[in-house]
């Protein structure tokens, strides 16, 4: 009985591994993003201040992701932006908007108290603190047509529940950025959701890998 159970477990692990390999066949490598090195230097003082005064490094969006995010916004001239999981990423979006008239930014969180901490940080750094919404408020507005969505809200076990909804809110040329893709179960769950959907999936590990092993993927419409 014990031997059969062990063999059954081994078979399940092998099947899961093969399925994972199959799902990853769709993942492409993202093109080189210009400006990342310069933006890393630009954002580092703000990031250091943020993790000293507001959050901690392993909870905040990484400096690597922040630099990639700002570089993408600058190179692609995105106009309608939303970050789910307010914090340092909210600052990055609004720093970009400050220099680019006509850019709309919404920051969303499922924790109203944390949203107010974000508001305080934005005010102290002289960027806009408008359009900070709770998750319920954001979903109730039924907004769409976003050029860039960063989804980094709550723990991944909660986060996965909103991936499909956010994909419907992208503009035709929009991108959805998913962080914490180093977590195998979350990554597999995302790839399973997209298995038969008309989206491109890109690995941005090389550009976004941080000291905690975190990295991002980008999803776009085909």
XYZ file of N, CA and C in Angstrom:
666
model
N 0.838 -1.212 0.000
C 0.000 0.000 0.000
C 0.865 1.251 0.000
N 1.870 1.240 0.902
C 2.767 2.390 1.004
C 3.548 2.613 -0.270
N 4.003 1.526 -0.895
C 4.770 1.613 -2.139
C 3.916 2.177 -3.261
N 2.657 1.714 -3.348
C 1.754 2.222 -4.382
C 1.468 3.707 -4.201
N 1.309 4.137 -2.931
C 1.063 5.559 -2.639
C 2.261 6.400 -3.071
N 3.466 5.874 -2.780
C 4.691 6.602 -3.151
C 4.801 6.733 -4.661
N 4.503 5.642 -5.365
C 4.570 5.679 -6.829
C 3.523 6.638 -7.393
N 2.320 6.631 -6.796
C 1.274 7.543 -7.235
C 1.676 8.998 -7.065
N 2.327 9.305 -5.958
C 2.797 10.668 -5.702
C 3.858 11.079 -6.702
N 4.736 10.143 -7.023
C 5.798 10.423 -7.996
C 5.220 10.698 -9.377
N 4.200 9.911 -9.762
C 3.548 10.100 -11.060
C 2.887 11.471 -11.123
N 2.217 11.859 -10.029
C 1.565 13.166 -9.987
C 2.582 14.292 -10.126
N 3.720 14.155 -9.470
C 4.766 15.186 -9.565
C 5.304 15.278 -10.988
N 5.474 14.132 -11.632
C 5.985 14.118 -13.003
C 4.977 14.777 -13.953
N 3.699 14.437 -13.779
C 2.651 15.030 -14.621
C 2.604 16.537 -14.433
N 2.687 16.983 -13.165
C 2.663 18.423 -12.878
C 3.861 19.119 -13.509
N 5.031 18.473 -13.437
C 6.244 19.050 -14.025
C 6.105 19.172 -15.537
N 5.594 18.141 -16.181
C 5.417 18.168 -17.631
C 4.393 19.227 -18.040
N 3.323 19.345 -17.251
C 2.302 20.359 -17.536
C 2.891 21.761 -17.394
N 3.732 21.944 -16.390
C 4.396 23.236 -16.186
C 5.285 23.577 -17.381
N 6.034 22.599 -17.855
C 6.902 22.812 -19.021
C 6.059 23.199 -20.231
N 4.937 22.498 -20.417
C 4.030 22.796 -21.526
C 3.507 24.230 -21.442
N 3.069 24.656 -20.252
C 2.539 26.002 -20.087
C 3.608 27.056 -20.362
N 4.831 26.769 -19.976
C 5.909 27.744 -20.150
C 6.374 27.874 -21.605
N 5.939 26.963 -22.465
C 6.312 27.068 -23.874
C 5.770 28.342 -24.516
N 4.677 28.871 -23.956
C 4.062 30.092 -24.499
C 4.807 31.353 -24.091
N 5.647 31.258 -23.066
C 6.289 32.448 -22.510
C 7.472 32.868 -23.380
N 7.446 34.141 -23.786
C 8.503 34.679 -24.630
C 9.402 35.603 -23.809
N 10.543 35.915 -24.349
C 11.444 36.848 -23.684
C 11.121 38.265 -24.133
N 11.035 39.176 -23.168
C 10.681 40.557 -23.490
C 11.879 41.290 -24.074
N 11.614 42.213 -24.982
C 12.682 42.985 -25.623
C 13.394 43.875 -24.614
N 14.614 44.247 -24.933
C 15.380 45.155 -24.078
C 14.631 46.475 -23.917
N 14.578 46.963 -22.697
C 13.846 48.189 -22.392
C 14.845 49.329 -22.222
N 14.760 50.366 -23.037
C 15.724 51.470 -22.926
C 15.489 52.320 -21.684
N 16.572 52.841 -21.120
C 16.472 53.808 -20.037
C 16.480 53.243 -18.637
N 16.576 51.924 -18.487
C 16.456 51.311 -17.162
C 17.602 51.733 -16.240
N 18.805 51.754 -16.751
C 19.958 52.108 -15.908
C 19.835 53.534 -15.373
N 19.471 54.459 -16.248
C 19.321 55.859 -15.818
C 18.190 55.999 -14.804
N 17.089 55.298 -15.025
C 15.954 55.409 -14.111
C 16.221 54.726 -12.774
N 17.062 53.719 -12.763
C 17.468 53.106 -11.495
C 18.185 54.141 -10.628
N 19.079 54.887 -11.241
C 19.806 55.932 -10.501
C 18.859 57.045 -10.045
N 17.927 57.406 -10.912
C 16.968 58.460 -10.583
C 16.081 58.068 -9.399
N 15.607 56.831 -9.394
C 14.634 56.398 -8.398
C 15.243 55.911 -7.094
N 16.519 55.589 -7.089
C 17.109 54.969 -5.895
C 16.966 55.820 -4.630
N 17.226 57.125 -4.658
C 17.039 57.909 -3.425
C 15.602 57.872 -2.916
N 14.639 57.918 -3.825
C 13.234 57.839 -3.422
C 12.925 56.466 -2.835
N 13.452 55.429 -3.471
C 13.204 54.062 -3.005
C 13.803 53.852 -1.612
N 15.030 54.301 -1.424
C 15.684 54.150 -0.120
C 14.881 54.852 0.974
N 14.372 56.017 0.651
C 13.561 56.759 1.614
C 12.249 56.023 1.897
N 11.669 55.446 0.852
C 10.387 54.751 1.015
C 10.522 53.539 1.938
N 11.553 52.732 1.734
C 11.679 51.525 2.558
C 12.194 51.842 3.962
N 12.708 53.049 4.148
C 13.118 53.455 5.493
C 11.942 54.025 6.286
N 11.068 54.785 5.607
C 10.016 55.517 6.306
C 8.616 54.907 6.190
N 8.373 54.131 5.136
C 7.001 53.689 4.880
C 6.857 52.171 4.932
N 7.675 51.452 4.199
C 7.520 50.010 4.079
C 8.873 49.330 4.269
N 8.955 48.072 3.884
C 10.220 47.333 3.931
C 10.510 46.801 2.539
N 11.775 46.497 2.293
C 12.212 46.172 0.936
C 11.504 44.956 0.348
N 11.237 43.941 1.152
C 10.639 42.731 0.591
C 9.124 42.818 0.431
N 8.524 43.925 0.860
C 7.088 44.141 0.664
C 6.811 45.181 -0.426
N 7.692 46.151 -0.550
C 7.533 47.205 -1.559
C 7.869 46.666 -2.943
N 7.297 47.290 -3.969
C 7.735 46.992 -5.335
C 9.230 47.268 -5.414
N 9.968 46.385 -6.030
C 11.420 46.501 -6.035
C 11.899 47.697 -6.857
N 13.115 48.129 -6.577
C 13.730 49.191 -7.366
C 13.871 48.753 -8.810
N 14.184 47.474 -9.021
C 14.333 46.954 -10.377
C 13.024 47.070 -11.156
N 11.936 46.660 -10.529
C 10.635 46.768 -11.190
C 10.269 48.231 -11.416
N 10.527 49.079 -10.445
C 10.196 50.498 -10.568
C 10.914 51.132 -11.756
N 12.188 50.806 -11.927
C 12.966 51.368 -13.030
C 12.452 50.872 -14.379
N 12.090 49.599 -14.452
C 11.513 49.047 -15.679
C 10.171 49.702 -15.963
N 9.372 49.863 -14.932
C 8.058 50.482 -15.085
C 8.177 51.892 -15.647
N 9.017 52.715 -15.049
C 9.192 54.092 -15.514
C 9.740 54.119 -16.940
N 10.653 53.235 -17.241
C 11.240 53.185 -18.587
C 10.207 52.799 -19.641
N 9.332 51.854 -19.300
C 8.262 51.474 -20.225
C 7.308 52.636 -20.468
N 6.941 53.328 -19.410
C 6.037 54.467 -19.550
C 6.650 55.530 -20.450
N 7.916 55.816 -20.242
C 8.594 56.857 -21.017
C 8.760 56.466 -22.481
N 9.141 55.223 -22.720
C 9.428 54.811 -24.102
C 8.153 54.602 -24.914
N 7.058 54.216 -24.252
C 5.817 53.915 -24.970
C 4.762 55.013 -24.851
N 5.074 56.036 -24.075
C 4.194 57.210 -23.948
C 2.780 56.832 -23.507
N 2.683 55.954 -22.566
C 1.375 55.525 -22.075
C 0.650 56.671 -21.382
N -0.688 56.669 -21.509
C -1.490 57.792 -21.014
C -2.469 57.420 -19.896
N -2.938 56.175 -19.879
C -3.961 55.787 -18.904
C -3.424 54.615 -18.084
N -3.178 54.862 -16.799
C -2.421 53.934 -15.972
C -3.167 53.592 -14.695
N -2.950 52.369 -14.213
C -3.494 51.989 -12.908
C -2.544 51.007 -12.230
N -2.313 51.234 -10.937
C -1.550 50.261 -10.156
C -2.441 49.717 -9.048
N -2.506 48.395 -8.957
C -3.242 47.719 -7.896
C -2.232 47.208 -6.881
N -2.335 47.764 -5.671
C -1.335 47.539 -4.643
C -0.557 48.825 -4.499
N -1.184 49.814 -3.845
C -0.597 51.158 -3.811
C 0.692 51.168 -2.995
N 1.527 52.152 -3.296
C 2.808 52.261 -2.602
C 3.836 52.935 -3.482
N 5.032 52.363 -3.544
C 6.102 52.993 -4.318
C 5.759 53.048 -5.800
N 5.059 52.037 -6.293
C 4.654 52.049 -7.700
C 3.736 53.232 -7.994
N 2.899 53.614 -7.014
C 2.015 54.776 -7.196
C 2.835 56.038 -7.393
N 3.921 56.149 -6.650
C 4.816 57.291 -6.808
C 5.449 57.295 -8.195
N 5.900 56.137 -8.659
C 6.553 56.042 -9.972
C 5.593 56.475 -11.077
N 4.360 55.989 -11.041
C 3.358 56.388 -12.027
C 3.153 57.906 -12.015
N 3.055 58.467 -10.826
C 2.730 59.883 -10.696
C 3.935 60.785 -10.957
N 5.125 60.276 -10.729
C 6.321 61.011 -11.125
C 6.359 61.140 -12.648
N 6.022 60.067 -13.343
C 5.927 60.092 -14.800
C 4.843 61.071 -15.255
N 3.676 61.010 -14.611
C 2.559 61.873 -14.997
C 2.892 63.349 -14.788
N 3.689 63.645 -13.777
C 4.044 65.033 -13.464
C 4.758 65.706 -14.625
N 5.510 64.931 -15.388
C 6.269 65.475 -16.522
C 5.581 65.247 -17.864
N 4.403 64.636 -17.824
C 3.715 64.309 -19.068
C 2.238 64.688 -18.965
N 1.892 65.907 -19.357
C 0.501 66.373 -19.273
C -0.459 65.436 -20.006
N -1.630 65.247 -19.420
C -2.643 64.407 -20.035
C -2.624 62.964 -19.579
N -1.607 62.600 -18.780
C -1.547 61.230 -18.263
C -2.521 61.076 -17.089
N -3.320 60.013 -17.119
C -4.254 59.707 -16.037
C -3.711 58.542 -15.207
N -3.741 58.701 -13.882
C -3.245 57.652 -12.987
C -4.296 57.336 -11.923
N -4.567 56.061 -11.745
C -5.409 55.599 -10.646
C -4.601 54.601 -9.830
N -4.633 54.764 -8.508
C -3.982 53.806 -7.615
C -5.044 53.126 -6.770
N -4.941 51.811 -6.660
C -5.983 50.998 -6.039
C -5.393 50.136 -4.939
N -6.146 49.986 -3.847
C -5.720 49.084 -2.780
C -6.942 48.496 -2.104
N -6.823 47.268 -1.602
C -7.921 46.679 -0.849
C -7.812 46.970 0.645
N -6.826 47.777 1.008
C -6.624 48.205 2.396
C -6.727 49.729 2.442
N -7.840 50.244 2.959
C -8.077 51.690 2.969
C -7.052 52.435 3.813
N -6.598 51.833 4.904
C -5.605 52.485 5.759
C -4.265 52.608 5.037
N -3.899 51.564 4.320
C -2.645 51.625 3.559
C -2.739 52.653 2.440
N -3.915 52.789 1.856
C -4.129 53.776 0.808
C -3.840 55.184 1.334
N -4.196 55.442 2.582
C -3.914 56.750 3.183
C -2.430 56.940 3.447
N -1.719 55.872 3.777
C -0.259 55.962 3.915
C 0.365 56.329 2.576
N -0.159 55.719 1.522
C 0.317 56.061 0.178
C 0.048 57.526 -0.121
N -1.135 58.010 0.234
C -1.480 59.410 -0.005
C -0.476 60.338 0.689
N -0.155 60.045 1.933
C 0.803 60.865 2.675
C 2.163 60.891 1.984
N 2.603 59.724 1.514
C 3.903 59.648 0.849
C 3.899 60.448 -0.451
N 2.831 60.352 -1.213
C 2.737 61.101 -2.469
C 2.771 62.607 -2.224
N 2.039 63.053 -1.211
C 2.027 64.483 -0.883
C 3.418 64.971 -0.485
N 4.110 64.192 0.321
C 5.433 64.586 0.790
C 6.437 64.673 -0.347
N 6.171 63.947 -1.423
C 7.094 63.952 -2.558
C 6.575 64.774 -3.734
N 5.576 65.607 -3.451
C 5.107 66.612 -4.413
C 4.623 66.044 -5.746
N 3.896 64.913 -5.649
C 3.219 64.393 -6.832
C 1.732 64.283 -6.492
N 0.911 64.112 -7.496
C -0.541 64.104 -7.304
C -0.984 62.962 -6.389
N -1.956 63.270 -5.526
C -2.544 62.225 -4.686
C -4.026 62.032 -5.031
N -4.407 62.433 -6.230
C -5.804 62.251 -6.663
C -6.025 60.819 -7.134
N -7.297 60.425 -7.201
C -7.700 59.116 -7.730
C -7.012 57.949 -7.026
N -7.034 57.988 -5.705
C -6.663 56.831 -4.898
C -7.966 56.145 -4.490
N -8.159 54.929 -4.953
C -9.428 54.238 -4.779
C -9.260 52.914 -4.041
N -10.268 52.568 -3.253
C -10.303 51.211 -2.731
C -10.641 50.267 -3.880
N -10.384 49.000 -3.687
C -10.674 48.020 -4.733
C -12.157 48.018 -5.092
N -13.011 48.089 -4.088
C -14.451 48.104 -4.352
C -14.858 49.318 -5.180
N -14.288 50.476 -4.868
C -14.591 51.693 -5.627
C -14.137 51.554 -7.080
N -12.953 51.001 -7.262
C -12.413 50.836 -8.613
C -13.277 49.889 -9.437
N -13.634 48.758 -8.881
C -14.438 47.782 -9.615
C -15.831 48.329 -9.914
N -16.381 49.112 -8.981
C -17.722 49.677 -9.180
C -17.754 50.664 -10.338
N -16.645 51.338 -10.611
C -16.589 52.306 -11.709
C -16.542 51.628 -13.072
N -16.152 50.347 -13.097
C -16.116 49.571 -14.342
C -15.301 50.280 -15.435
N -14.143 50.773 -15.068
C -13.266 51.476 -15.999
C -12.500 50.486 -16.867
N -12.103 50.943 -18.043
C -11.322 50.095 -18.948
C -10.476 50.973 -19.864
N -9.787 50.340 -20.810
C -8.966 51.080 -21.766
C -7.633 51.526 -21.197
N -7.102 50.788 -20.218
C -5.831 51.175 -19.600
C -4.653 50.736 -20.472
N -3.685 51.625 -20.600
C -2.476 51.317 -21.363
C -1.483 50.493 -20.554
N -1.501 50.689 -19.244
C -0.563 49.957 -18.378
C -1.235 49.680 -17.037
N -1.285 48.412 -16.675
C -1.812 47.993 -15.379
C -0.717 47.227 -14.651
N -0.390 47.660 -13.452
C 0.518 46.904 -12.589
C -0.333 46.220 -11.526
N -0.246 44.905 -11.455
C -1.039 44.136 -10.479
C -0.096 43.552 -9.432
N -0.086 44.191 -8.265
C 0.832 43.795 -7.195
C 0.125 43.922 -5.846
N -1.171 43.595 -5.828
C -2.020 43.842 -4.667
C -2.197 42.600 -3.810
N -1.996 42.763 -2.501
C -2.251 41.717 -1.525
C -1.336 40.509 -1.800
N -1.615 39.400 -1.141
C -0.852 38.183 -1.361
C -1.307 37.516 -2.656
N -0.432 36.690 -3.231
C -0.722 36.120 -4.548
C -1.970 35.241 -4.523
N -2.285 34.654 -3.366
C -3.478 33.810 -3.266
C -4.754 34.622 -3.493
N -4.696 35.920 -3.161
C -5.812 36.832 -3.419
C -5.675 37.440 -4.814
N -4.478 37.781 -5.161
C -4.188 38.470 -6.419
C -4.666 37.707 -7.649
N -4.519 36.389 -7.616
C -4.870 35.578 -8.778
C -6.342 35.741 -9.161
N -7.184 36.062 -8.193
C -8.618 36.165 -8.445
C -9.000 37.333 -9.349
N -8.084 38.290 -9.543
C -8.410 39.495 -10.306
C -7.698 39.568 -11.656
N -6.871 38.577 -11.970
C -6.101 38.623 -13.212
C -7.016 38.677 -14.432
N -8.002 37.806 -14.500
C -8.900 37.763 -15.667
C -9.664 39.069 -15.830
N -10.139 39.622 -14.717
C -10.865 40.899 -14.766
C -9.986 42.012 -15.300
N -8.741 42.065 -14.852
C -7.845 43.131 -15.277
C -7.511 43.023 -16.761
N -7.430 41.826 -17.267
C -7.142 41.653 -18.695
C -8.234 42.274 -19.561
N -9.472 42.277 -19.077
C -10.573 42.889 -19.839
C -10.500 44.410 -19.814
N -9.673 44.961 -18.964
C -9.587 46.411 -18.809
C -8.420 47.024 -19.589
N -7.682 46.199 -20.329
C -6.565 46.697 -21.128
C -7.044 47.351 -22.417
N -6.327 48.383 -22.837
C -6.526 48.924 -24.180
C -5.961 47.923 -25.188
N -6.190 48.152 -26.476
C -5.723 47.208 -27.492
C -4.212 47.024 -27.459
N -3.489 48.084 -27.105
C -2.029 48.004 -27.052
C -1.504 48.015 -25.622
N -2.392 47.735 -24.661
C -2.015 47.831 -23.258
C -1.217 46.638 -22.754
N -0.602 46.828 -21.586
C 0.166 45.756 -20.955
C -0.294 45.573 -19.509
N -0.310 44.326 -19.084
C -0.553 43.979 -17.695
C 0.758 43.446 -17.125
N 1.260 44.083 -16.062
C 2.504 43.663 -15.429
C 2.165 42.902 -14.155
N 2.670 41.684 -14.055
C 2.428 40.818 -12.900
C 3.748 40.581 -12.180
N 3.803 40.974 -10.906
C 5.027 40.768 -10.137
C 4.939 39.483 -9.318
N 6.035 39.145 -8.666
C 6.134 37.953 -7.805
C 5.957 36.659 -8.587
N 6.429 36.651 -9.812
C 6.294 35.459 -10.637
C 7.334 34.401 -10.301
N 8.167 34.673 -9.304
C 9.109 33.667 -8.814
C 8.396 32.584 -8.014
N 7.134 32.853 -7.618
C 6.372 31.885 -6.837
C 5.732 30.870 -7.790
N 6.190 29.617 -7.755
C 5.771 28.641 -8.777
C 4.260 28.440 -8.868
N 3.574 28.325 -7.731
C 2.134 28.066 -7.779
C 1.384 29.231 -8.418
N 1.789 30.452 -8.081
C 1.145 31.637 -8.662
C 1.415 31.703 -10.165
N 2.665 31.466 -10.537
C 3.025 31.517 -11.956
C 2.229 30.486 -12.750
N 2.118 29.268 -12.223
C 1.361 28.224 -12.909
C -0.112 28.593 -13.003
N -0.658 29.140 -11.919
C -2.077 29.546 -11.938
C -2.333 30.610 -12.994
N -1.413 31.565 -13.122
C -1.552 32.604 -14.146
C -1.496 31.986 -15.541
N -0.515 31.133 -15.764
C -0.364 30.515 -17.084
C -1.562 29.627 -17.432
N -2.133 28.972 -16.434
C -3.331 28.158 -16.664
C -4.503 29.030 -17.090
N -4.648 30.193 -16.446
C -5.725 31.114 -16.806
C -5.597 31.589 -18.252
N -4.366 31.705 -18.709
C -4.113 32.253 -20.038
C -3.912 31.171 -21.105
N -4.035 29.914 -20.697
C -3.686 28.802 -21.587
C -4.398 28.872 -22.935
N -5.673 29.207 -22.931
C -6.444 29.225 -24.177
C -6.950 30.631 -24.514
N -6.300 31.636 -23.958
C -6.716 33.015 -24.170
C -5.800 33.705 -25.182
N -6.309 34.716 -25.915
C -5.516 35.381 -26.959
C -4.588 36.465 -26.415
N -3.621 36.046 -25.616
C -2.668 36.984 -25.032
C -1.247 36.486 -25.234
N -0.330 37.436 -25.362
C 1.093 37.125 -25.353
C 1.607 37.223 -23.925
N 2.520 36.344 -23.560
C 3.098 36.338 -22.220
C 4.613 36.482 -22.343
N 5.161 37.445 -21.609
C 6.595 37.727 -21.705
C 7.260 37.622 -20.337
N 8.435 37.032 -20.328
C 9.260 36.939 -19.131
C 10.152 38.185 -19.057
N 10.086 38.895 -17.927
C 10.926 40.085 -17.745
C 11.888 39.839 -16.577
N 12.224 38.574 -16.381
C 13.090 38.185 -15.265
C 14.434 38.914 -15.310
N 15.036 38.942 -16.481
C 16.371 39.526 -16.613
C 16.406 40.981 -16.162
N 15.348 41.739 -16.460
C 15.319 43.167 -16.142
C 14.781 43.455 -14.743
N 13.974 42.544 -14.165
C 13.281 42.867 -12.912
C 13.713 42.017 -11.716
N 14.616 41.080 -11.911
C 15.045 40.210 -10.815
C 15.690 41.026 -9.701
N 15.197 40.834 -8.458
C 15.760 41.576 -7.332
C 16.465 40.633 -6.360
N 16.952 41.172 -5.255
C 17.752 40.385 -4.309
C 16.926 39.335 -3.574
N 15.605 39.441 -3.623
C 14.730 38.454 -2.992
C 14.270 37.377 -3.983
N 14.764 37.461 -5.219
C 14.399 36.491 -6.246
C 13.111 36.819 -6.962
N 12.502 37.966 -6.651
C 11.245 38.361 -7.301
C 11.517 38.823 -8.730
N 10.563 38.550 -9.611
C 10.643 39.075 -10.965
C 9.233 39.161 -11.544
N 9.125 39.755 -12.714
C 7.814 40.044 -13.296
C 7.603 39.382 -14.647
N 6.349 39.301 -15.026
C 5.963 38.924 -16.384
C 5.021 40.007 -16.912
N 4.962 40.102 -18.230
C 4.089 41.074 -18.897
C 3.144 40.329 -19.824
N 1.874 40.725 -19.792
C 0.853 40.119 -20.646
C 0.297 41.204 -21.567
N 0.183 40.888 -22.862
C -0.386 41.821 -23.835
C -1.395 41.087 -24.712
N -2.290 41.852 -25.324
C -3.221 41.257 -26.290
C -2.483 40.880 -27.560
N -2.948 39.825 -28.218
C -2.342 39.440 -29.496
C -2.860 40.334 -30.600
